[in-house]
């Protein structure tokens, strides 16, 4: 049953959400200045001409096809978002995906994006439906049984999104009378099931959970804070992010298992491209005011 509780908003989160709202007022699609402008079409990534990448079956397939197929999210503002009106894709993950493609010799016109929900990512990679996946994809040991990851390229943590008038203030309030929504096959829903008393309900996407929250069907949405901040910015009067992060989520690029050449290539790109990483962060997430460092890659 839904509980309604009253609480003061967390000042820090409110400011972060406000800043992102300001950023999003001109976006998705970016502002009219500098790199954010280019992030709507990938034109600010220099497309490599003399690519040398041996022993990568995935890259060989891209070359044979004359294009790259990338798995993404398209309902996560600030990270992976498709503007239905303009057909523009924007977000931190989308630009990371474009950067990798450009480094492999593929411009925006050579990219086919495929939206794949959390639960279907490993299978899409195993099946060869996509060349790589960039979409809030946490590196985990169980996923590594089926696929490989380059990165990490970003670190965030699990958070809670609640109604503006909710008195849920953090994960300590996830008691048995609270109903929490998350995505099927995600690390956050597993964490709630394993470690909390709250009830869970699940959907393919987080935007479906946000609609459940807005219509009062659930008490909270849980997933990575980076994702939740984007939704809070969409509905600043209705929704708020509360509490401290209660997990560590390291985002990787999902790759076919055993394509070590491609994994090394992308890890080298991340390691050598700190300035580009920073520009991508600033263009997409920088306005939230949160200082986030590029993580060191893990060449496991
Ligand atoms: N990063 C978490 C995961 O990979 C949650 C976000 C998502 O589902 O994409 O499961």
mmCIF file of C-alpha atoms and ligand atoms in Angstrom:
data_model
loop_
_atom_site.group_PDB
_atom_site.id
_atom_site.type_symbol
_atom_site.label_atom_id
_atom_site.label_comp_id
_atom_site.label_asym_id
_atom_site.label_seq_id
_atom_site.Cartn_x
_atom_site.Cartn_y
_atom_site.Cartn_z
ATOM 1 C CA UNK A 1 0.000 0.000 0.000
ATOM 2 C CA UNK A 2 1.225 3.468 -0.788
ATOM 3 C CA UNK A 3 2.391 5.541 2.145
ATOM 4 C CA UNK A 4 2.389 9.305 1.993
ATOM 5 C CA UNK A 5 4.763 11.029 4.317
ATOM 6 C CA UNK A 6 5.932 14.601 4.637
ATOM 7 C CA UNK A 7 9.563 15.619 4.832
ATOM 8 C CA UNK A 8 11.836 18.516 4.075
ATOM 9 C CA UNK A 9 13.725 18.219 0.810
ATOM 10 C CA UNK A 10 17.424 17.550 0.917
ATOM 11 C CA UNK A 11 18.984 20.909 0.134
ATOM 12 C CA UNK A 12 21.993 19.509 -1.711
ATOM 13 C CA UNK A 13 19.953 17.291 -4.004
ATOM 14 C CA UNK A 14 17.445 20.066 -4.632
ATOM 15 C CA UNK A 15 20.237 22.331 -5.844
ATOM 16 C CA UNK A 16 21.708 19.588 -8.013
ATOM 17 C CA UNK A 17 18.311 18.899 -9.570
ATOM 18 C CA UNK A 18 17.721 22.586 -10.148
ATOM 19 C CA UNK A 19 21.033 22.957 -11.924
ATOM 20 C CA UNK A 20 20.236 20.027 -14.189
ATOM 21 C CA UNK A 21 16.827 21.513 -14.928
ATOM 22 C CA UNK A 22 18.514 24.691 -16.042
ATOM 23 C CA UNK A 23 20.807 22.639 -18.255
ATOM 24 C CA UNK A 24 17.930 20.647 -19.673
ATOM 25 C CA UNK A 25 15.839 23.678 -20.520
ATOM 26 C CA UNK A 26 17.849 24.046 -23.716
ATOM 27 C CA UNK A 27 18.347 20.319 -24.107
ATOM 28 C CA UNK A 28 18.085 17.511 -25.105
ATOM 29 C CA UNK A 29 19.886 18.777 -28.124
ATOM 30 C CA UNK A 30 22.345 20.848 -26.184
ATOM 31 C CA UNK A 31 22.784 24.547 -25.699
ATOM 32 C CA UNK A 32 23.938 26.934 -28.393
ATOM 33 C CA UNK A 33 27.498 26.970 -27.161
ATOM 34 C CA UNK A 34 30.519 24.827 -27.785
ATOM 35 C CA UNK A 35 30.615 21.119 -27.353
ATOM 36 C CA UNK A 36 27.140 20.700 -25.883
ATOM 37 C CA UNK A 37 25.806 21.827 -29.242
ATOM 38 C CA UNK A 38 27.764 19.150 -31.040
ATOM 39 C CA UNK A 39 26.642 16.415 -28.673
ATOM 40 C CA UNK A 40 23.324 16.210 -30.491
ATOM 41 C CA UNK A 41 24.912 14.871 -33.641
ATOM 42 C CA UNK A 42 28.365 13.657 -32.738
ATOM 43 C CA UNK A 43 30.091 16.183 -35.018
ATOM 44 C CA UNK A 44 32.588 17.199 -32.370
ATOM 45 C CA UNK A 45 34.276 13.795 -32.486
ATOM 46 C CA UNK A 46 37.014 13.526 -35.034
ATOM 47 C CA UNK A 47 36.408 10.429 -37.136
ATOM 48 C CA UNK A 48 39.651 8.425 -37.348
ATOM 49 C CA UNK A 49 40.950 7.615 -40.792
ATOM 50 C CA UNK A 50 43.807 5.186 -40.351
ATOM 51 C CA UNK A 51 42.422 2.719 -37.871
ATOM 52 C CA UNK A 52 44.636 -0.188 -37.008
ATOM 53 C CA UNK A 53 42.866 -2.859 -35.011
ATOM 54 C CA UNK A 54 43.869 -6.460 -35.668
ATOM 55 C CA UNK A 55 42.309 -9.620 -34.221
ATOM 56 C CA UNK A 56 38.947 -8.100 -33.362
ATOM 57 C CA UNK A 57 36.068 -10.113 -34.871
ATOM 58 C CA UNK A 58 33.658 -7.355 -33.775
ATOM 59 C CA UNK A 59 35.616 -4.642 -35.589
ATOM 60 C CA UNK A 60 35.975 -6.871 -38.664
ATOM 61 C CA UNK A 61 32.186 -7.221 -38.747
ATOM 62 C CA UNK A 62 31.770 -3.429 -38.515
ATOM 63 C CA UNK A 63 34.153 -2.911 -41.433
ATOM 64 C CA UNK A 64 32.445 -5.587 -43.532
ATOM 65 C CA UNK A 65 29.069 -3.996 -42.790
ATOM 66 C CA UNK A 66 30.311 -0.444 -43.277
ATOM 67 C CA UNK A 67 28.786 0.694 -40.000
ATOM 68 C CA UNK A 68 28.477 0.099 -36.289
ATOM 69 C CA UNK A 69 25.457 -1.122 -34.320
ATOM 70 C CA UNK A 70 25.353 0.214 -30.765
ATOM 71 C CA UNK A 71 22.996 -0.838 -27.982
ATOM 72 C CA UNK A 72 21.761 2.105 -25.899
ATOM 73 C CA UNK A 73 19.056 3.403 -23.578
ATOM 74 C CA UNK A 74 16.741 6.061 -24.950
ATOM 75 C CA UNK A 75 14.555 7.039 -21.993
ATOM 76 C CA UNK A 76 17.230 8.239 -19.558
ATOM 77 C CA UNK A 77 17.656 12.029 -19.834
ATOM 78 C CA UNK A 78 21.253 13.216 -19.505
ATOM 79 C CA UNK A 79 22.587 9.702 -20.168
ATOM 80 C CA UNK A 80 20.823 8.041 -23.093
ATOM 81 C CA UNK A 81 17.841 9.913 -24.475
ATOM 82 C CA UNK A 82 15.912 10.044 -27.754
ATOM 83 C CA UNK A 83 13.936 13.215 -28.347
ATOM 84 C CA UNK A 84 10.833 11.914 -30.114
ATOM 85 C CA UNK A 85 10.128 15.316 -31.672
ATOM 86 C CA UNK A 86 13.561 15.950 -33.182
ATOM 87 C CA UNK A 87 14.845 12.323 -33.378
ATOM 88 C CA UNK A 88 18.042 13.566 -31.729
ATOM 89 C CA UNK A 89 19.900 11.339 -29.332
ATOM 90 C CA UNK A 90 21.708 12.979 -26.453
ATOM 91 C CA UNK A 91 23.416 12.061 -23.238
ATOM 92 C CA UNK A 92 26.685 11.140 -21.605
ATOM 93 C CA UNK A 93 26.447 7.477 -22.676
ATOM 94 C CA UNK A 94 25.453 8.407 -26.223
ATOM 95 C CA UNK A 95 28.512 10.636 -26.536
ATOM 96 C CA UNK A 96 30.757 7.928 -25.081
ATOM 97 C CA UNK A 97 29.307 5.576 -27.716
ATOM 98 C CA UNK A 98 29.941 8.177 -30.472
ATOM 99 C CA UNK A 99 33.494 8.775 -29.273
ATOM 100 C CA UNK A 100 34.286 5.056 -29.513
ATOM 101 C CA UNK A 101 32.654 4.823 -32.952
ATOM 102 C CA UNK A 102 34.608 7.856 -34.211
ATOM 103 C CA UNK A 103 37.858 6.355 -32.943
ATOM 104 C CA UNK A 104 37.042 3.252 -35.003
ATOM 105 C CA UNK A 105 36.396 5.318 -38.135
ATOM 106 C CA UNK A 106 32.599 5.632 -37.977
ATOM 107 C CA UNK A 107 30.751 8.947 -37.961
ATOM 108 C CA UNK A 108 27.181 9.591 -36.892
ATOM 109 C CA UNK A 109 25.826 8.566 -40.292
ATOM 110 C CA UNK A 110 27.472 5.151 -39.892
ATOM 111 C CA UNK A 111 25.877 4.420 -36.504
ATOM 112 C CA UNK A 112 22.716 2.389 -35.987
ATOM 113 C CA UNK A 113 21.370 2.756 -32.458
ATOM 114 C CA UNK A 114 19.286 -0.039 -30.966
ATOM 115 C CA UNK A 115 17.386 0.568 -27.718
ATOM 116 C CA UNK A 116 17.790 -2.461 -25.467
ATOM 117 C CA UNK A 117 16.366 -2.645 -21.932
ATOM 118 C CA UNK A 118 18.465 -3.706 -18.948
ATOM 119 C CA UNK A 119 17.314 -7.327 -18.878
ATOM 120 C CA UNK A 120 18.190 -8.022 -22.536
ATOM 121 C CA UNK A 121 21.696 -6.582 -22.747
ATOM 122 C CA UNK A 122 23.825 -9.700 -22.283
ATOM 123 C CA UNK A 123 21.699 -11.693 -24.733
ATOM 124 C CA UNK A 124 21.878 -8.949 -27.391
ATOM 125 C CA UNK A 125 25.673 -8.990 -27.127
ATOM 126 C CA UNK A 126 25.915 -12.791 -27.069
ATOM 127 C CA UNK A 127 23.615 -13.023 -30.111
ATOM 128 C CA UNK A 128 25.728 -10.516 -32.031
ATOM 129 C CA UNK A 129 22.719 -8.196 -32.463
ATOM 130 C CA UNK A 130 24.927 -5.243 -31.498
ATOM 131 C CA UNK A 131 28.654 -4.536 -31.674
ATOM 132 C CA UNK A 132 28.811 -2.903 -28.264
ATOM 133 C CA UNK A 133 26.516 -1.496 -25.578
ATOM 134 C CA UNK A 134 26.772 1.842 -23.795
ATOM 135 C CA UNK A 135 23.919 2.459 -21.372
ATOM 136 C CA UNK A 136 24.342 2.731 -17.594
ATOM 137 C CA UNK A 137 25.673 -0.837 -17.684
ATOM 138 C CA UNK A 138 27.266 -1.832 -14.391
ATOM 139 C CA UNK A 139 30.280 -4.102 -14.509
ATOM 140 C CA UNK A 140 29.476 -7.227 -12.492
ATOM 141 C CA UNK A 141 31.106 -10.636 -12.158
ATOM 142 C CA UNK A 142 27.945 -12.490 -13.166
ATOM 143 C CA UNK A 143 27.588 -10.412 -16.340
ATOM 144 C CA UNK A 144 31.276 -11.067 -17.068
ATOM 145 C CA UNK A 145 30.413 -14.762 -17.350
ATOM 146 C CA UNK A 146 28.648 -13.946 -20.626
ATOM 147 C CA UNK A 147 30.249 -10.768 -21.952
ATOM 148 C CA UNK A 148 33.264 -8.517 -21.440
ATOM 149 C CA UNK A 149 33.471 -4.894 -20.322
ATOM 150 C CA UNK A 150 35.790 -2.049 -21.277
ATOM 151 C CA UNK A 151 36.072 0.653 -18.665
ATOM 152 C CA UNK A 152 34.831 1.613 -16.181
ATOM 153 C CA UNK A 153 34.172 5.059 -17.651
ATOM 154 C CA UNK A 154 31.846 6.364 -14.901
ATOM 155 C CA UNK A 155 30.973 5.603 -11.288
ATOM 156 C CA UNK A 156 27.681 6.322 -9.556
ATOM 157 C CA UNK A 157 25.603 4.639 -6.855
ATOM 158 C CA UNK A 158 22.083 3.422 -6.218
ATOM 159 C CA UNK A 159 19.619 6.080 -5.067
ATOM 160 C CA UNK A 160 15.932 6.733 -4.480
ATOM 161 C CA UNK A 161 13.453 8.900 -6.369
ATOM 162 C CA UNK A 162 10.258 9.757 -4.483
ATOM 163 C CA UNK A 163 7.320 12.145 -4.694
ATOM 164 C CA UNK A 164 8.090 15.700 -3.580
ATOM 165 C CA UNK A 165 5.802 15.254 -0.544
ATOM 166 C CA UNK A 166 7.159 11.822 0.474
ATOM 167 C CA UNK A 167 8.838 11.447 3.852
ATOM 168 C CA UNK A 168 11.123 8.677 2.632
ATOM 169 C CA UNK A 169 14.552 10.179 3.217
ATOM 170 C CA UNK A 170 16.931 7.329 2.427
ATOM 171 C CA UNK A 171 17.392 3.582 2.119
ATOM 172 C CA UNK A 172 16.805 3.136 5.874
ATOM 173 C CA UNK A 173 13.135 3.883 5.111
ATOM 174 C CA UNK A 174 12.765 0.910 2.740
ATOM 175 C CA UNK A 175 10.631 -1.033 5.216
ATOM 176 C CA UNK A 176 8.129 -3.785 4.422
ATOM 177 C CA UNK A 177 5.230 -1.350 3.842
ATOM 178 C CA UNK A 178 7.072 0.471 1.043
ATOM 179 C CA UNK A 179 6.694 -0.475 -2.630
ATOM 180 C CA UNK A 180 9.775 0.185 -4.765
ATOM 181 C CA UNK A 181 9.909 0.106 -8.568
ATOM 182 C CA UNK A 182 12.976 -0.747 -10.648
ATOM 183 C CA UNK A 183 13.964 -2.339 -13.954
ATOM 184 C CA UNK A 184 13.949 -6.069 -14.602
ATOM 185 C CA UNK A 185 17.433 -7.549 -14.702
ATOM 186 C CA UNK A 186 19.095 -4.554 -13.042
ATOM 187 C CA UNK A 187 21.549 -4.518 -10.169
ATOM 188 C CA UNK A 188 19.363 -2.114 -8.082
ATOM 189 C CA UNK A 189 16.318 -4.388 -8.017
ATOM 190 C CA UNK A 190 18.526 -7.299 -7.006
ATOM 191 C CA UNK A 191 20.021 -5.240 -4.190
ATOM 192 C CA UNK A 192 16.557 -4.398 -2.825
ATOM 193 C CA UNK A 193 15.492 -8.035 -2.984
ATOM 194 C CA UNK A 194 18.638 -9.292 -1.319
ATOM 195 C CA UNK A 195 19.131 -6.669 1.379
ATOM 196 C CA UNK A 196 15.899 -4.777 2.142
ATOM 197 C CA UNK A 197 12.404 -5.552 3.426
ATOM 198 C CA UNK A 198 10.586 -3.330 0.911
ATOM 199 C CA UNK A 199 8.317 -4.872 -1.721
ATOM 200 C CA UNK A 200 9.397 -4.598 -5.345
ATOM 201 C CA UNK A 201 7.643 -4.220 -8.654
ATOM 202 C CA UNK A 202 9.518 -4.225 -11.951
ATOM 203 C CA UNK A 203 9.198 -2.953 -15.508
ATOM 204 C CA UNK A 204 11.421 -3.059 -18.597
ATOM 205 C CA UNK A 205 12.456 0.573 -18.239
ATOM 206 C CA UNK A 206 12.917 3.178 -15.528
ATOM 207 C CA UNK A 207 10.668 5.665 -17.326
ATOM 208 C CA UNK A 208 7.799 3.210 -16.764
ATOM 209 C CA UNK A 209 8.648 3.228 -13.047
ATOM 210 C CA UNK A 210 8.656 7.037 -13.072
ATOM 211 C CA UNK A 211 5.126 7.017 -14.483
ATOM 212 C CA UNK A 212 4.104 4.592 -11.722
ATOM 213 C CA UNK A 213 5.566 6.977 -9.160
ATOM 214 C CA UNK A 214 3.881 10.034 -10.666
ATOM 215 C CA UNK A 215 0.500 8.304 -10.624
ATOM 216 C CA UNK A 216 0.958 7.145 -7.028
ATOM 217 C CA UNK A 217 1.173 3.407 -7.753
ATOM 218 C CA UNK A 218 4.581 3.022 -6.074
ATOM 219 C CA UNK A 219 6.392 4.780 -3.210
ATOM 220 C CA UNK A 220 9.841 5.040 -4.779
ATOM 221 C CA UNK A 221 11.872 4.349 -7.900
ATOM 222 C CA UNK A 222 15.334 2.970 -7.354
ATOM 223 C CA UNK A 223 18.284 2.862 -9.703
ATOM 224 C CA UNK A 224 21.575 4.702 -10.145
ATOM 225 C CA UNK A 225 21.531 8.279 -8.864
ATOM 226 C CA UNK A 226 22.874 9.575 -12.166
ATOM 227 C CA UNK A 227 19.706 8.258 -13.834
ATOM 228 C CA UNK A 228 17.339 9.481 -11.114
ATOM 229 C CA UNK A 229 18.730 13.035 -11.195
ATOM 230 C CA UNK A 230 17.712 13.212 -14.852
ATOM 231 C CA UNK A 231 14.113 12.242 -14.035
ATOM 232 C CA UNK A 232 13.935 14.624 -11.073
ATOM 233 C CA UNK A 233 15.031 17.401 -13.423
ATOM 234 C CA UNK A 234 12.168 16.513 -15.797
ATOM 235 C CA UNK A 235 9.588 16.907 -13.003
ATOM 236 C CA UNK A 236 11.197 19.241 -10.454
ATOM 237 C CA UNK A 237 7.911 20.132 -8.755
ATOM 238 C CA UNK A 238 6.767 16.525 -8.443
ATOM 239 C CA UNK A 239 9.809 14.369 -7.748
ATOM 240 C CA UNK A 240 12.991 14.467 -5.666
ATOM 241 C CA UNK A 241 16.100 12.327 -5.188
ATOM 242 C CA UNK A 242 16.712 11.514 -1.510
ATOM 243 C CA UNK A 243 19.386 9.968 0.688
ATOM 244 C CA UNK A 244 22.959 8.909 0.140
ATOM 245 C CA UNK A 245 23.984 6.431 -2.575
ATOM 246 C CA UNK A 246 23.828 2.890 -1.191
ATOM 247 C CA UNK A 247 25.827 0.896 -3.742
ATOM 248 C CA UNK A 248 28.735 1.419 -6.120
ATOM 249 C CA UNK A 249 27.885 1.135 -9.829
ATOM 250 C CA UNK A 250 30.800 1.152 -12.261
ATOM 251 C CA UNK A 251 29.696 1.669 -15.847
ATOM 252 C CA UNK A 252 31.391 -0.347 -18.569
ATOM 253 C CA UNK A 253 31.039 -0.756 -22.314
ATOM 254 C CA UNK A 254 29.505 -4.167 -22.962
ATOM 255 C CA UNK A 255 31.463 -6.193 -25.539
ATOM 256 C CA UNK A 256 31.344 -9.697 -26.995
ATOM 257 C CA UNK A 257 33.217 -12.020 -24.679
ATOM 258 C CA UNK A 258 36.770 -12.732 -25.743
ATOM 259 C CA UNK A 259 37.218 -9.739 -28.073
ATOM 260 C CA UNK A 260 40.290 -8.680 -26.132
ATOM 261 C CA UNK A 261 41.621 -6.549 -28.990
ATOM 262 C CA UNK A 262 38.526 -4.332 -28.993
ATOM 263 C CA UNK A 263 38.471 -4.194 -25.199
ATOM 264 C CA UNK A 264 42.101 -3.070 -25.084
ATOM 265 C CA UNK A 265 41.463 -0.536 -27.860
ATOM 266 C CA UNK A 266 38.585 1.076 -25.943
ATOM 267 C CA UNK A 267 40.478 0.978 -22.647
ATOM 268 C CA UNK A 268 43.421 2.723 -24.361
ATOM 269 C CA UNK A 269 41.017 5.310 -25.751
ATOM 270 C CA UNK A 270 39.640 6.020 -22.271
ATOM 271 C CA UNK A 271 43.101 6.135 -20.756
ATOM 272 C CA UNK A 272 44.525 8.484 -23.395
ATOM 273 C CA UNK A 273 41.420 10.617 -23.818
ATOM 274 C CA UNK A 274 40.946 12.313 -20.474
ATOM 275 C CA UNK A 275 40.271 15.700 -22.096
ATOM 276 C CA UNK A 276 37.557 14.264 -24.309
ATOM 277 C CA UNK A 277 36.017 12.396 -21.369
ATOM 278 C CA UNK A 278 35.912 15.670 -19.446
ATOM 279 C CA UNK A 279 34.305 17.503 -22.380
ATOM 280 C CA UNK A 280 31.652 14.783 -22.667
ATOM 281 C CA UNK A 281 30.979 14.954 -18.938
ATOM 282 C CA UNK A 282 30.777 18.752 -18.924
ATOM 283 C CA UNK A 283 28.438 18.841 -21.919
ATOM 284 C CA UNK A 284 25.987 16.316 -20.515
ATOM 285 C CA UNK A 285 26.224 16.077 -16.727
ATOM 286 C CA UNK A 286 28.435 18.948 -15.652
ATOM 287 C CA UNK A 287 25.562 21.307 -14.861
ATOM 288 C CA UNK A 288 24.416 19.067 -12.003
ATOM 289 C CA UNK A 289 27.276 20.615 -10.036
ATOM 290 C CA UNK A 290 28.533 17.216 -8.903
ATOM 291 C CA UNK A 291 32.263 16.798 -9.351
ATOM 292 C CA UNK A 292 32.933 13.373 -10.809
ATOM 293 C CA UNK A 293 36.387 12.136 -11.763
ATOM 294 C CA UNK A 294 37.064 9.842 -14.670
ATOM 295 C CA UNK A 295 37.748 6.419 -13.129
ATOM 296 C CA UNK A 296 40.837 4.365 -13.935
ATOM 297 C CA UNK A 297 40.176 1.555 -16.402
ATOM 298 C CA UNK A 298 40.274 -2.003 -15.135
ATOM 299 C CA UNK A 299 42.210 -4.277 -17.479
ATOM 300 C CA UNK A 300 41.003 -7.435 -15.805
HETATM 301 N N1 LIG B 1 23.631 0.279 -13.541
HETATM 302 C C1 LIG B 1 22.583 -0.624 -13.144
HETATM 303 C C2 LIG B 1 22.623 -1.883 -13.963
HETATM 304 O O1 LIG B 1 23.428 -2.012 -14.831
HETATM 305 C C3 LIG B 1 21.221 0.021 -13.212
HETATM 306 C C4 LIG B 1 20.946 0.821 -14.439
HETATM 307 C C5 LIG B 1 20.457 -0.006 -15.602
HETATM 308 O O2 LIG B 1 19.641 -0.915 -15.401
HETATM 309 O O3 LIG B 1 20.863 0.291 -16.727
HETATM 310 O O4 LIG B 1 21.862 -2.793 -13.728
#
